[in-house]
mmCIF file of C-alpha atoms and ligand atoms in Angstrom:
data_model
loop_
_atom_site.group_PDB
_atom_site.id
_atom_site.type_symbol
_atom_site.label_atom_id
_atom_site.label_comp_id
_atom_site.label_asym_id
_atom_site.label_seq_id
_atom_site.Cartn_x
_atom_site.Cartn_y
_atom_site.Cartn_z
ATOM 1 C CA MET A 1 23.187 -118.754 243.104
ATOM 2 C CA THR A 2 21.206 -115.860 242.103
ATOM 3 C CA ASP A 3 20.164 -115.345 238.519
ATOM 4 C CA LEU A 4 19.415 -111.745 236.822
ATOM 5 C CA LYS A 5 15.739 -112.573 237.093
ATOM 6 C CA GLU A 6 15.835 -113.145 240.826
ATOM 7 C CA TRP A 7 18.002 -110.094 241.487
ATOM 8 C CA LEU A 8 15.622 -107.957 239.474
ATOM 9 C CA SER A 9 12.811 -108.996 241.462
ATOM 10 C CA ALA A 10 14.555 -108.420 244.582
ATOM 11 C CA GLN A 11 15.739 -104.756 243.693
ATOM 12 C CA THR A 12 12.512 -103.286 242.277
ATOM 13 C CA THR A 13 8.662 -103.980 242.343
ATOM 14 C CA ASP A 14 8.751 -102.307 239.067
ATOM 15 C CA GLU A 15 8.535 -105.393 236.605
ATOM 16 C CA ALA A 16 8.522 -102.863 233.475
ATOM 17 C CA LEU A 17 11.752 -101.752 234.601
ATOM 18 C CA GLY A 18 13.214 -105.148 235.207
ATOM 19 C CA GLY A 19 11.912 -106.136 231.794
ATOM 20 C CA ALA A 20 13.733 -103.207 230.257
ATOM 21 C CA ILE A 21 16.948 -104.725 231.823
ATOM 22 C CA GLU A 22 16.177 -107.959 230.561
ATOM 23 C CA SER A 23 15.923 -106.746 227.029
ATOM 24 C CA MET A 24 19.149 -105.311 227.254
ATOM 25 C CA ALA A 25 20.582 -108.526 228.919
ATOM 26 C CA ALA A 26 19.093 -110.414 225.933
ATOM 27 C CA ALA A 27 20.472 -108.097 223.422
ATOM 28 C CA GLY A 28 23.832 -108.449 225.053
ATOM 29 C CA ALA A 29 23.910 -112.182 225.050
ATOM 30 C CA GLU A 30 23.151 -112.086 221.263
ATOM 31 C CA ILE A 31 25.638 -109.670 220.749
ATOM 32 C CA ALA A 32 28.186 -111.707 222.518
ATOM 33 C CA ARG A 33 27.145 -114.610 220.212
ATOM 34 C CA VAL A 34 27.685 -112.633 217.171
ATOM 35 C CA LEU A 35 31.034 -111.226 218.313
ATOM 36 C CA ARG A 36 32.296 -114.748 218.876
ATOM 37 C CA GLU A 37 31.902 -115.775 215.375
ATOM 38 C CA ALA A 38 32.157 -112.628 213.505
ATOM 39 C CA PRO A 39 35.637 -113.273 211.934
ATOM 40 C CA ILE A 40 34.323 -116.708 210.538
ATOM 41 C CA ALA A 41 31.193 -114.635 209.225
ATOM 42 C CA GLY A 42 33.320 -112.106 207.744
ATOM 43 C CA GLN A 43 31.844 -109.433 209.878
ATOM 44 C CA THR A 44 34.702 -107.456 210.414
ATOM 45 C CA GLY A 45 36.063 -104.044 209.017
ATOM 46 C CA LEU A 46 34.078 -101.102 208.042
ATOM 47 C CA ALA A 47 30.392 -100.829 207.215
ATOM 48 C CA GLY A 48 31.002 -98.189 204.824
ATOM 49 C CA SER A 49 28.865 -95.500 206.444
ATOM 50 C CA ASP A 50 29.536 -92.852 209.091
ATOM 51 C CA ASN A 51 27.443 -92.031 212.351
ATOM 52 C CA VAL A 52 25.974 -88.477 213.213
ATOM 53 C CA GLN A 53 29.363 -87.961 214.757
ATOM 54 C CA GLY A 54 31.305 -88.429 211.780
ATOM 55 C CA GLU A 55 32.946 -91.625 212.923
ATOM 56 C CA ALA A 56 33.187 -94.321 210.478
ATOM 57 C CA GLN A 57 30.792 -97.293 211.437
ATOM 58 C CA LYS A 58 32.089 -100.851 211.789
ATOM 59 C CA ALA A 59 30.214 -103.324 210.390
ATOM 60 C CA LEU A 60 29.431 -104.657 213.790
ATOM 61 C CA ASP A 61 28.682 -101.346 215.343
ATOM 62 C CA VAL A 62 25.593 -101.399 212.780
ATOM 63 C CA ILE A 63 24.864 -105.216 213.519
ATOM 64 C CA SER A 64 24.902 -104.604 217.281
ATOM 65 C CA ASN A 65 22.598 -101.510 216.942
ATOM 66 C CA ASP A 66 20.184 -103.356 214.985
ATOM 67 C CA ILE A 67 20.092 -106.559 217.697
ATOM 68 C CA VAL A 68 19.472 -103.594 220.467
ATOM 69 C CA LEU A 69 16.647 -102.096 218.370
ATOM 70 C CA ASN A 70 15.012 -105.600 217.684
ATOM 71 C CA HIS A 71 15.211 -106.524 221.374
ATOM 72 C CA LEU A 72 13.648 -103.235 222.271
ATOM 73 C CA ARG A 73 11.078 -103.088 219.817
ATOM 74 C CA GLU A 74 9.599 -106.463 221.455
ATOM 75 C CA ASN A 75 9.276 -104.668 224.641
ATOM 76 C CA PRO A 76 6.083 -102.481 224.969
ATOM 77 C CA ALA A 77 7.580 -100.633 227.830
ATOM 78 C CA ILE A 78 10.249 -98.867 225.867
ATOM 79 C CA SER A 79 9.015 -95.517 224.446
ATOM 80 C CA ILE A 80 12.169 -94.121 222.706
ATOM 81 C CA LEU A 81 15.547 -95.337 221.906
ATOM 82 C CA ILE A 82 18.896 -92.908 221.873
ATOM 83 C CA SER A 83 21.795 -94.555 219.913
ATOM 84 C CA GLU A 84 25.210 -93.617 219.315
ATOM 85 C CA GLU A 85 24.605 -95.195 215.648
ATOM 86 C CA LEU A 86 21.286 -93.390 215.291
ATOM 87 C CA ASP A 87 21.183 -89.804 214.350
ATOM 88 C CA GLU A 88 17.785 -89.210 215.829
ATOM 89 C CA ALA A 89 15.991 -90.462 218.681
ATOM 90 C CA VAL A 90 13.851 -93.416 217.414
ATOM 91 C CA ASN A 91 9.868 -93.722 218.684
ATOM 92 C CA MET A 92 9.118 -97.121 219.778
ATOM 93 C CA SER A 93 6.119 -97.881 221.599
ATOM 94 C CA SER A 94 3.412 -95.225 222.160
ATOM 95 C CA GLN A 95 2.514 -96.903 225.864
ATOM 96 C CA GLY A 96 6.217 -97.242 226.605
ATOM 97 C CA GLN A 97 7.426 -95.512 230.022
ATOM 98 C CA PHE A 98 11.086 -95.699 229.466
ATOM 99 C CA ILE A 99 13.842 -94.011 227.132
ATOM 100 C CA VAL A 100 16.926 -96.258 226.690
ATOM 101 C CA ALA A 101 20.117 -94.639 225.687
ATOM 102 C CA THR A 102 22.856 -96.861 224.290
ATOM 103 C CA ASP A 103 26.161 -97.414 222.858
ATOM 104 C CA PRO A 104 25.457 -100.723 221.164
ATOM 105 C CA LEU A 105 29.142 -101.339 220.840
ATOM 106 C CA ASP A 106 31.726 -99.417 222.493
ATOM 107 C CA GLY A 107 35.399 -99.853 221.824
ATOM 108 C CA SER A 108 34.841 -100.725 218.246
ATOM 109 C CA SER A 109 38.365 -99.996 217.161
ATOM 110 C CA ASN A 110 39.345 -103.092 219.339
ATOM 111 C CA LEU A 111 37.270 -105.579 217.355
ATOM 112 C CA ASP A 112 39.564 -106.590 214.486
ATOM 113 C CA VAL A 113 42.165 -107.242 217.190
ATOM 114 C CA ASN A 114 40.133 -109.432 219.523
ATOM 115 C CA VAL A 115 40.150 -106.856 222.542
ATOM 116 C CA THR A 116 37.388 -106.736 224.769
ATOM 117 C CA VAL A 117 34.357 -104.407 223.552
ATOM 118 C CA GLY A 118 30.919 -103.729 225.245
ATOM 119 C CA THR A 119 27.470 -102.528 225.080
ATOM 120 C CA ILE A 120 26.320 -99.554 227.542
ATOM 121 C CA PHE A 121 23.036 -98.484 228.396
ATOM 122 C CA SER A 122 20.866 -96.130 230.409
ATOM 123 C CA VAL A 123 17.217 -96.255 231.325
ATOM 124 C CA LEU A 124 15.304 -92.995 232.041
ATOM 125 C CA PRO A 125 11.656 -92.243 232.659
ATOM 126 C CA ALA A 126 9.782 -91.179 229.300
ATOM 127 C CA LYS A 127 7.857 -88.534 230.975
ATOM 128 C CA GLY A 128 11.119 -86.582 231.522
ATOM 129 C CA GLY A 129 11.945 -86.147 227.945
ATOM 130 C CA LEU A 130 14.894 -86.788 225.865
ATOM 131 C CA LEU A 131 17.325 -84.301 227.551
ATOM 132 C CA GLN A 132 17.394 -85.432 231.255
ATOM 133 C CA ARG A 133 20.342 -85.313 233.737
ATOM 134 C CA GLY A 134 22.134 -88.534 234.795
ATOM 135 C CA THR A 135 20.610 -88.254 238.373
ATOM 136 C CA GLU A 136 17.449 -88.971 236.554
ATOM 137 C CA GLN A 137 18.356 -92.473 235.489
ATOM 138 C CA LEU A 138 16.252 -95.374 236.733
ATOM 139 C CA ALA A 139 18.974 -97.961 235.962
ATOM 140 C CA ALA A 140 21.993 -98.306 233.938
ATOM 141 C CA GLY A 141 24.500 -100.984 232.864
ATOM 142 C CA TYR A 142 27.033 -102.470 230.525
ATOM 143 C CA VAL A 143 28.154 -105.863 228.943
ATOM 144 C CA ALA A 144 31.629 -106.462 228.579
ATOM 145 C CA TYR A 145 32.619 -108.954 226.014
ATOM 146 C CA GLY A 146 35.975 -110.273 227.373
ATOM 147 C CA PRO A 147 37.089 -113.585 228.487
ATOM 148 C CA ALA A 148 33.857 -113.865 230.190
ATOM 149 C CA THR A 149 30.802 -112.099 229.106
ATOM 150 C CA SER A 150 29.989 -109.680 232.123
ATOM 151 C CA LEU A 151 26.514 -107.839 232.707
ATOM 152 C CA VAL A 152 27.031 -104.932 235.238
ATOM 153 C CA VAL A 153 23.879 -103.369 236.464
ATOM 154 C CA ARG A 154 22.615 -101.035 238.735
ATOM 155 C CA ILE A 155 19.095 -99.866 239.519
ATOM 156 C CA LYS A 156 19.308 -97.671 242.665
ATOM 157 C CA GLY A 157 21.217 -99.745 245.538
ATOM 158 C CA GLU A 158 24.373 -101.381 244.780
ATOM 159 C CA THR A 159 26.214 -102.198 241.210
ATOM 160 C CA SER A 160 26.070 -105.973 240.850
ATOM 161 C CA VAL A 161 27.840 -108.201 238.247
ATOM 162 C CA PHE A 162 26.504 -111.103 236.288
ATOM 163 C CA THR A 163 28.305 -113.808 234.125
ATOM 164 C CA LEU A 164 26.596 -115.221 231.275
ATOM 165 C CA ASP A 165 26.743 -118.940 231.305
ATOM 166 C CA ALA A 166 26.777 -121.731 228.655
ATOM 167 C CA GLN A 167 23.062 -122.057 228.963
ATOM 168 C CA GLY A 168 22.635 -118.241 228.420
ATOM 169 C CA THR A 169 21.611 -117.602 232.063
ATOM 170 C CA TRP A 170 23.095 -114.460 233.701
ATOM 171 C CA VAL A 171 24.613 -115.876 237.000
ATOM 172 C CA GLN A 172 25.505 -113.142 239.659
ATOM 173 C CA THR A 173 29.189 -113.396 240.359
ATOM 174 C CA VAL A 174 29.546 -110.234 242.393
ATOM 175 C CA ALA A 175 26.459 -109.294 244.585
ATOM 176 C CA ALA A 176 27.719 -105.251 245.510
ATOM 177 C CA ALA A 177 30.920 -104.303 243.532
ATOM 178 C CA ARG A 178 33.158 -101.694 245.534
ATOM 179 C CA VAL A 179 35.521 -99.513 243.968
ATOM 180 C CA PRO A 180 38.388 -99.301 246.224
ATOM 181 C CA GLU A 181 38.760 -95.716 247.606
ATOM 182 C CA ALA A 182 42.502 -95.712 246.801
ATOM 183 C CA SER A 183 44.442 -96.926 243.765
ATOM 184 C CA GLY A 184 47.646 -96.575 242.225
ATOM 185 C CA GLU A 185 46.354 -97.296 238.551
ATOM 186 C CA PHE A 186 45.416 -94.414 236.293
ATOM 187 C CA ALA A 187 44.038 -94.750 232.529
ATOM 188 C CA ILE A 188 44.433 -92.049 230.037
ATOM 189 C CA ASN A 189 45.597 -91.896 226.367
ATOM 190 C CA THR A 190 49.055 -90.340 227.060
ATOM 191 C CA ALA A 191 49.231 -89.664 223.277
ATOM 192 C CA ARG A 192 47.125 -86.726 223.777
ATOM 193 C CA GLU A 193 49.625 -84.970 226.360
ATOM 194 C CA ARG A 194 50.351 -82.119 223.890
ATOM 195 C CA PHE A 195 46.757 -81.231 224.079
ATOM 196 C CA TRP A 196 46.073 -81.611 228.125
ATOM 197 C CA ASP A 197 45.375 -78.846 230.321
ATOM 198 C CA ALA A 198 47.308 -77.617 233.492
ATOM 199 C CA ALA A 199 45.087 -79.990 235.764
ATOM 200 C CA THR A 200 45.488 -83.052 233.779
ATOM 201 C CA THR A 201 49.308 -82.664 233.048
ATOM 202 C CA GLY A 202 49.688 -81.910 236.654
ATOM 203 C CA TYR A 203 47.691 -85.087 237.878
ATOM 204 C CA VAL A 204 49.440 -87.442 235.332
ATOM 205 C CA LYS A 205 53.318 -85.887 236.087
ATOM 206 C CA GLU A 206 52.599 -86.185 239.924
ATOM 207 C CA SER A 207 51.503 -89.857 239.420
ATOM 208 C CA VAL A 208 54.314 -90.645 236.843
ATOM 209 C CA ALA A 209 56.849 -89.266 239.568
ATOM 210 C CA GLY A 210 55.904 -92.307 241.760
ATOM 211 C CA GLU A 211 57.811 -92.700 245.070
ATOM 212 C CA THR A 212 60.231 -89.985 243.959
ATOM 213 C CA GLY A 213 57.141 -87.311 243.669
ATOM 214 C CA ALA A 214 55.319 -85.424 246.244
ATOM 215 C CA LEU A 215 52.867 -88.460 246.640
ATOM 216 C CA GLY A 216 55.681 -90.795 247.552
ATOM 217 C CA LYS A 217 53.688 -93.644 245.752
ATOM 218 C CA ARG A 218 54.087 -95.798 242.686
ATOM 219 C CA TYR A 219 51.453 -95.566 239.981
ATOM 220 C CA ASN A 220 50.916 -97.813 237.151
ATOM 221 C CA MET A 221 49.138 -97.120 233.701
ATOM 222 C CA ARG A 222 46.577 -99.162 232.049
ATOM 223 C CA TRP A 223 44.720 -98.038 228.681
ATOM 224 C CA VAL A 224 42.589 -100.437 226.851
ATOM 225 C CA GLY A 225 40.827 -97.954 224.804
ATOM 226 C CA SER A 226 37.494 -99.491 225.159
ATOM 227 C CA MET A 227 35.812 -97.728 228.115
ATOM 228 C CA VAL A 228 33.804 -100.831 228.960
ATOM 229 C CA ALA A 229 36.989 -102.569 229.378
ATOM 230 C CA ASP A 230 38.678 -99.680 231.515
ATOM 231 C CA VAL A 231 35.751 -99.005 233.682
ATOM 232 C CA HIS A 232 35.250 -102.614 234.243
ATOM 233 C CA ARG A 233 38.835 -103.189 235.619
ATOM 234 C CA ILE A 234 38.309 -99.922 237.774
ATOM 235 C CA LEU A 235 35.061 -101.535 239.247
ATOM 236 C CA MET A 236 36.798 -104.592 240.040
ATOM 237 C CA ARG A 237 40.234 -103.417 241.316
ATOM 238 C CA GLY A 238 40.093 -99.672 241.360
ATOM 239 C CA GLY A 239 42.070 -97.111 239.499
ATOM 240 C CA ILE A 240 40.823 -94.018 237.477
ATOM 241 C CA PHE A 241 39.784 -93.332 234.138
ATOM 242 C CA LEU A 242 40.181 -89.962 232.337
ATOM 243 C CA TYR A 243 39.003 -88.530 228.979
ATOM 244 C CA PRO A 244 39.283 -84.947 230.036
ATOM 245 C CA LEU A 245 38.778 -81.905 228.153
ATOM 246 C CA ASP A 246 41.646 -80.861 226.008
ATOM 247 C CA SER A 247 42.559 -78.299 223.599
ATOM 248 C CA GLU A 248 41.627 -80.375 220.606
ATOM 249 C CA THR A 249 38.381 -81.815 222.193
ATOM 250 C CA ILE A 250 37.236 -78.486 223.577
ATOM 251 C CA SER A 251 35.241 -77.384 220.653
ATOM 252 C CA ARG A 252 33.171 -80.457 220.855
ATOM 253 C CA GLY A 253 32.802 -80.235 224.613
ATOM 254 C CA GLY A 254 34.741 -83.584 225.228
ATOM 255 C CA ARG A 255 35.313 -86.866 223.444
ATOM 256 C CA LEU A 256 32.938 -89.365 225.043
ATOM 257 C CA ARG A 257 29.294 -88.926 224.893
ATOM 258 C CA LEU A 258 27.057 -87.826 227.954
ATOM 259 C CA LEU A 259 23.663 -89.778 227.403
ATOM 260 C CA TYR A 260 24.993 -93.137 226.744
ATOM 261 C CA GLU A 261 28.759 -93.367 227.826
ATOM 262 C CA ALA A 262 29.350 -90.984 230.666
ATOM 263 C CA ASN A 263 26.102 -91.085 232.604
ATOM 264 C CA PRO A 264 25.411 -94.784 232.777
ATOM 265 C CA MET A 265 29.243 -95.268 233.958
ATOM 266 C CA ALA A 266 29.210 -92.598 236.468
ATOM 267 C CA TRP A 267 26.029 -94.015 237.562
ATOM 268 C CA LEU A 268 27.627 -97.568 238.172
ATOM 269 C CA ILE A 269 30.828 -96.358 239.395
ATOM 270 C CA GLU A 270 28.897 -94.074 242.035
ATOM 271 C CA GLY A 271 26.749 -97.138 243.063
ATOM 272 C CA ALA A 272 30.091 -98.930 243.967
ATOM 273 C CA GLY A 273 31.222 -95.979 245.911
ATOM 274 C CA GLY A 274 33.406 -94.551 243.410
ATOM 275 C CA ARG A 275 33.363 -91.006 242.143
ATOM 276 C CA SER A 276 32.662 -89.019 238.783
ATOM 277 C CA THR A 277 33.351 -85.716 237.461
ATOM 278 C CA THR A 278 34.049 -83.513 234.320
ATOM 279 C CA GLY A 279 36.793 -81.851 236.206
ATOM 280 C CA THR A 280 34.655 -79.192 237.686
ATOM 281 C CA MET A 281 31.304 -80.723 238.221
ATOM 282 C CA ARG A 282 29.645 -84.169 239.006
ATOM 283 C CA ILE A 283 28.885 -85.684 235.550
ATOM 284 C CA LEU A 284 25.306 -86.890 236.827
ATOM 285 C CA ASP A 285 24.445 -83.176 237.180
ATOM 286 C CA VAL A 286 25.410 -82.019 233.667
ATOM 287 C CA GLU A 287 22.343 -80.642 232.007
ATOM 288 C CA PRO A 288 22.079 -82.296 228.543
ATOM 289 C CA SER A 289 21.333 -80.072 225.532
ATOM 290 C CA ASP A 290 21.803 -82.633 222.826
ATOM 291 C CA ILE A 291 21.090 -86.482 222.690
ATOM 292 C CA HIS A 292 24.765 -86.758 221.271
ATOM 293 C CA GLN A 293 26.610 -84.105 223.552
ATOM 294 C CA ARG A 294 29.847 -85.021 224.686
ATOM 295 C CA VAL A 295 31.419 -84.252 228.008
ATOM 296 C CA PRO A 296 34.874 -84.621 229.709
ATOM 297 C CA VAL A 297 35.127 -87.925 231.908
ATOM 298 C CA ILE A 298 37.069 -88.619 234.920
ATOM 299 C CA LEU A 299 35.746 -91.486 237.255
ATOM 300 C CA GLY A 300 37.008 -94.325 239.486
ATOM 301 C CA SER A 301 38.690 -94.618 243.024
ATOM 302 C CA ALA A 302 37.200 -91.604 245.072
ATOM 303 C CA GLU A 303 40.691 -90.606 246.290
ATOM 304 C CA GLU A 304 42.215 -90.409 242.783
ATOM 305 C CA VAL A 305 38.961 -88.378 241.586
ATOM 306 C CA LYS A 306 39.298 -86.200 244.608
ATOM 307 C CA ARG A 307 43.011 -85.554 243.502
ATOM 308 C CA VAL A 308 41.978 -84.369 239.857
ATOM 309 C CA GLU A 309 39.409 -82.142 241.324
ATOM 310 C CA ASP A 310 41.882 -80.660 243.437
ATOM 311 C CA TRP A 311 43.969 -79.713 240.610
ATOM 312 C CA TYR A 312 41.234 -78.211 238.516
ATOM 313 C CA GLY A 313 40.507 -76.112 241.797
ATOM 314 C CA ARG A 314 44.018 -74.894 241.630
ATOM 315 C CA GLY A 315 42.616 -73.270 238.413
HETATM 316 P P1 AHG B 1 33.278 -95.920 220.530
HETATM 317 O O1 AHG B 1 33.920 -97.218 219.920
HETATM 318 O O2 AHG B 1 31.783 -96.076 220.874
HETATM 319 O O3 AHG B 1 33.397 -94.663 219.577
HETATM 320 O O4 AHG B 1 33.996 -95.311 221.809
HETATM 321 C C1 AHG B 1 35.331 -95.415 221.964
HETATM 322 C C2 AHG B 1 35.674 -94.302 222.986
HETATM 323 C C3 AHG B 1 36.038 -95.356 224.595
HETATM 324 O O5 AHG B 1 35.591 -96.582 224.410
HETATM 325 C C4 AHG B 1 37.461 -95.196 224.692
HETATM 326 O O6 AHG B 1 37.555 -94.952 226.016
HETATM 327 C C5 AHG B 1 37.713 -94.028 223.859
HETATM 328 O O7 AHG B 1 36.744 -94.073 222.715
HETATM 329 C C6 AHG B 1 39.312 -94.027 223.036
HETATM 330 O O8 AHG B 1 39.542 -93.164 222.561
HETATM 331 P P2 AHG B 1 41.072 -92.825 221.817
HETATM 332 O O9 AHG B 1 40.872 -93.417 220.564
HETATM 333 O O10 AHG B 1 41.418 -91.255 221.929
HETATM 334 O O11 AHG B 1 42.086 -93.557 222.722
HETATM 335 MN MN1 MN B 2 31.778 -95.970 223.025
HETATM 336 MN MN1 MN B 3 30.021 -97.277 219.916
#
């Protein structure tokens, strides 16, 4: 049995980088404990505040953000924290060499109904500054709080999956996750159909036509509404996740955030042999202009992502 510590020391000689991942893993283990008993502790519902994106914060969004903040403060290797829940980047240790960007609690609309949520994180070199492309990431990961608590992490090689045991140890349960090349499962919020562009409409129509359509293949649809849960399913058994640019999100550049949602997920999916795009370019190549920048996100099984890219290519 390999645990997280052993895996980290095999993946990198940079102990500080391993330590940054361990800090996020420890924050994840603590958030898992809080979530498990949150309804008993009365930690449900709204916090009564909005984040910088004008979205109502849940009590657990704020609590999770504080847990991440506390764990990273204890780690002198962390220079700056960027969080979905914090308007500005927070300066941490002046000696620190890493920036951590995080969505402390993803899918928080699912919290009060006991459906999987997660914590997403990206580690970047501090010397590169706040606005770095996803290709500059040193590591990325997420924690999924589902029937099991899973940590998915990648430094540069493979994307590895760990499961939290009762003693609080992260035990490796998948050494090198592989997103199957082909899949018959897509994930998109179909209630947004009236806002879609021609490429998205074309892709979904073709899929829904199943064996009676041009592809001659049956498709199924799954949409949890927590990106972490949808991406984890895709990592484990294939599929595609789409939150494309549409006529409603176009003014904001998309729905999901580049630095702490799109980039880390694209990094993990690509590390498992999958593919990612905005529709017109690789997500990891997008040049950020703001820490809370939004971006269209399409990622998953390479064949399916390429089919979406083909639709965009038809312009
Ligand atoms: P967050 O809870 O951090 O704001 O993120 C929610 C995101 C993502 O998890 C999910 O895929 C998407 O929002 C769901 O959007 P819809 O409500 O449009 O389905
Ligand atoms: Mn999110
Ligand atoms: Mn969030």
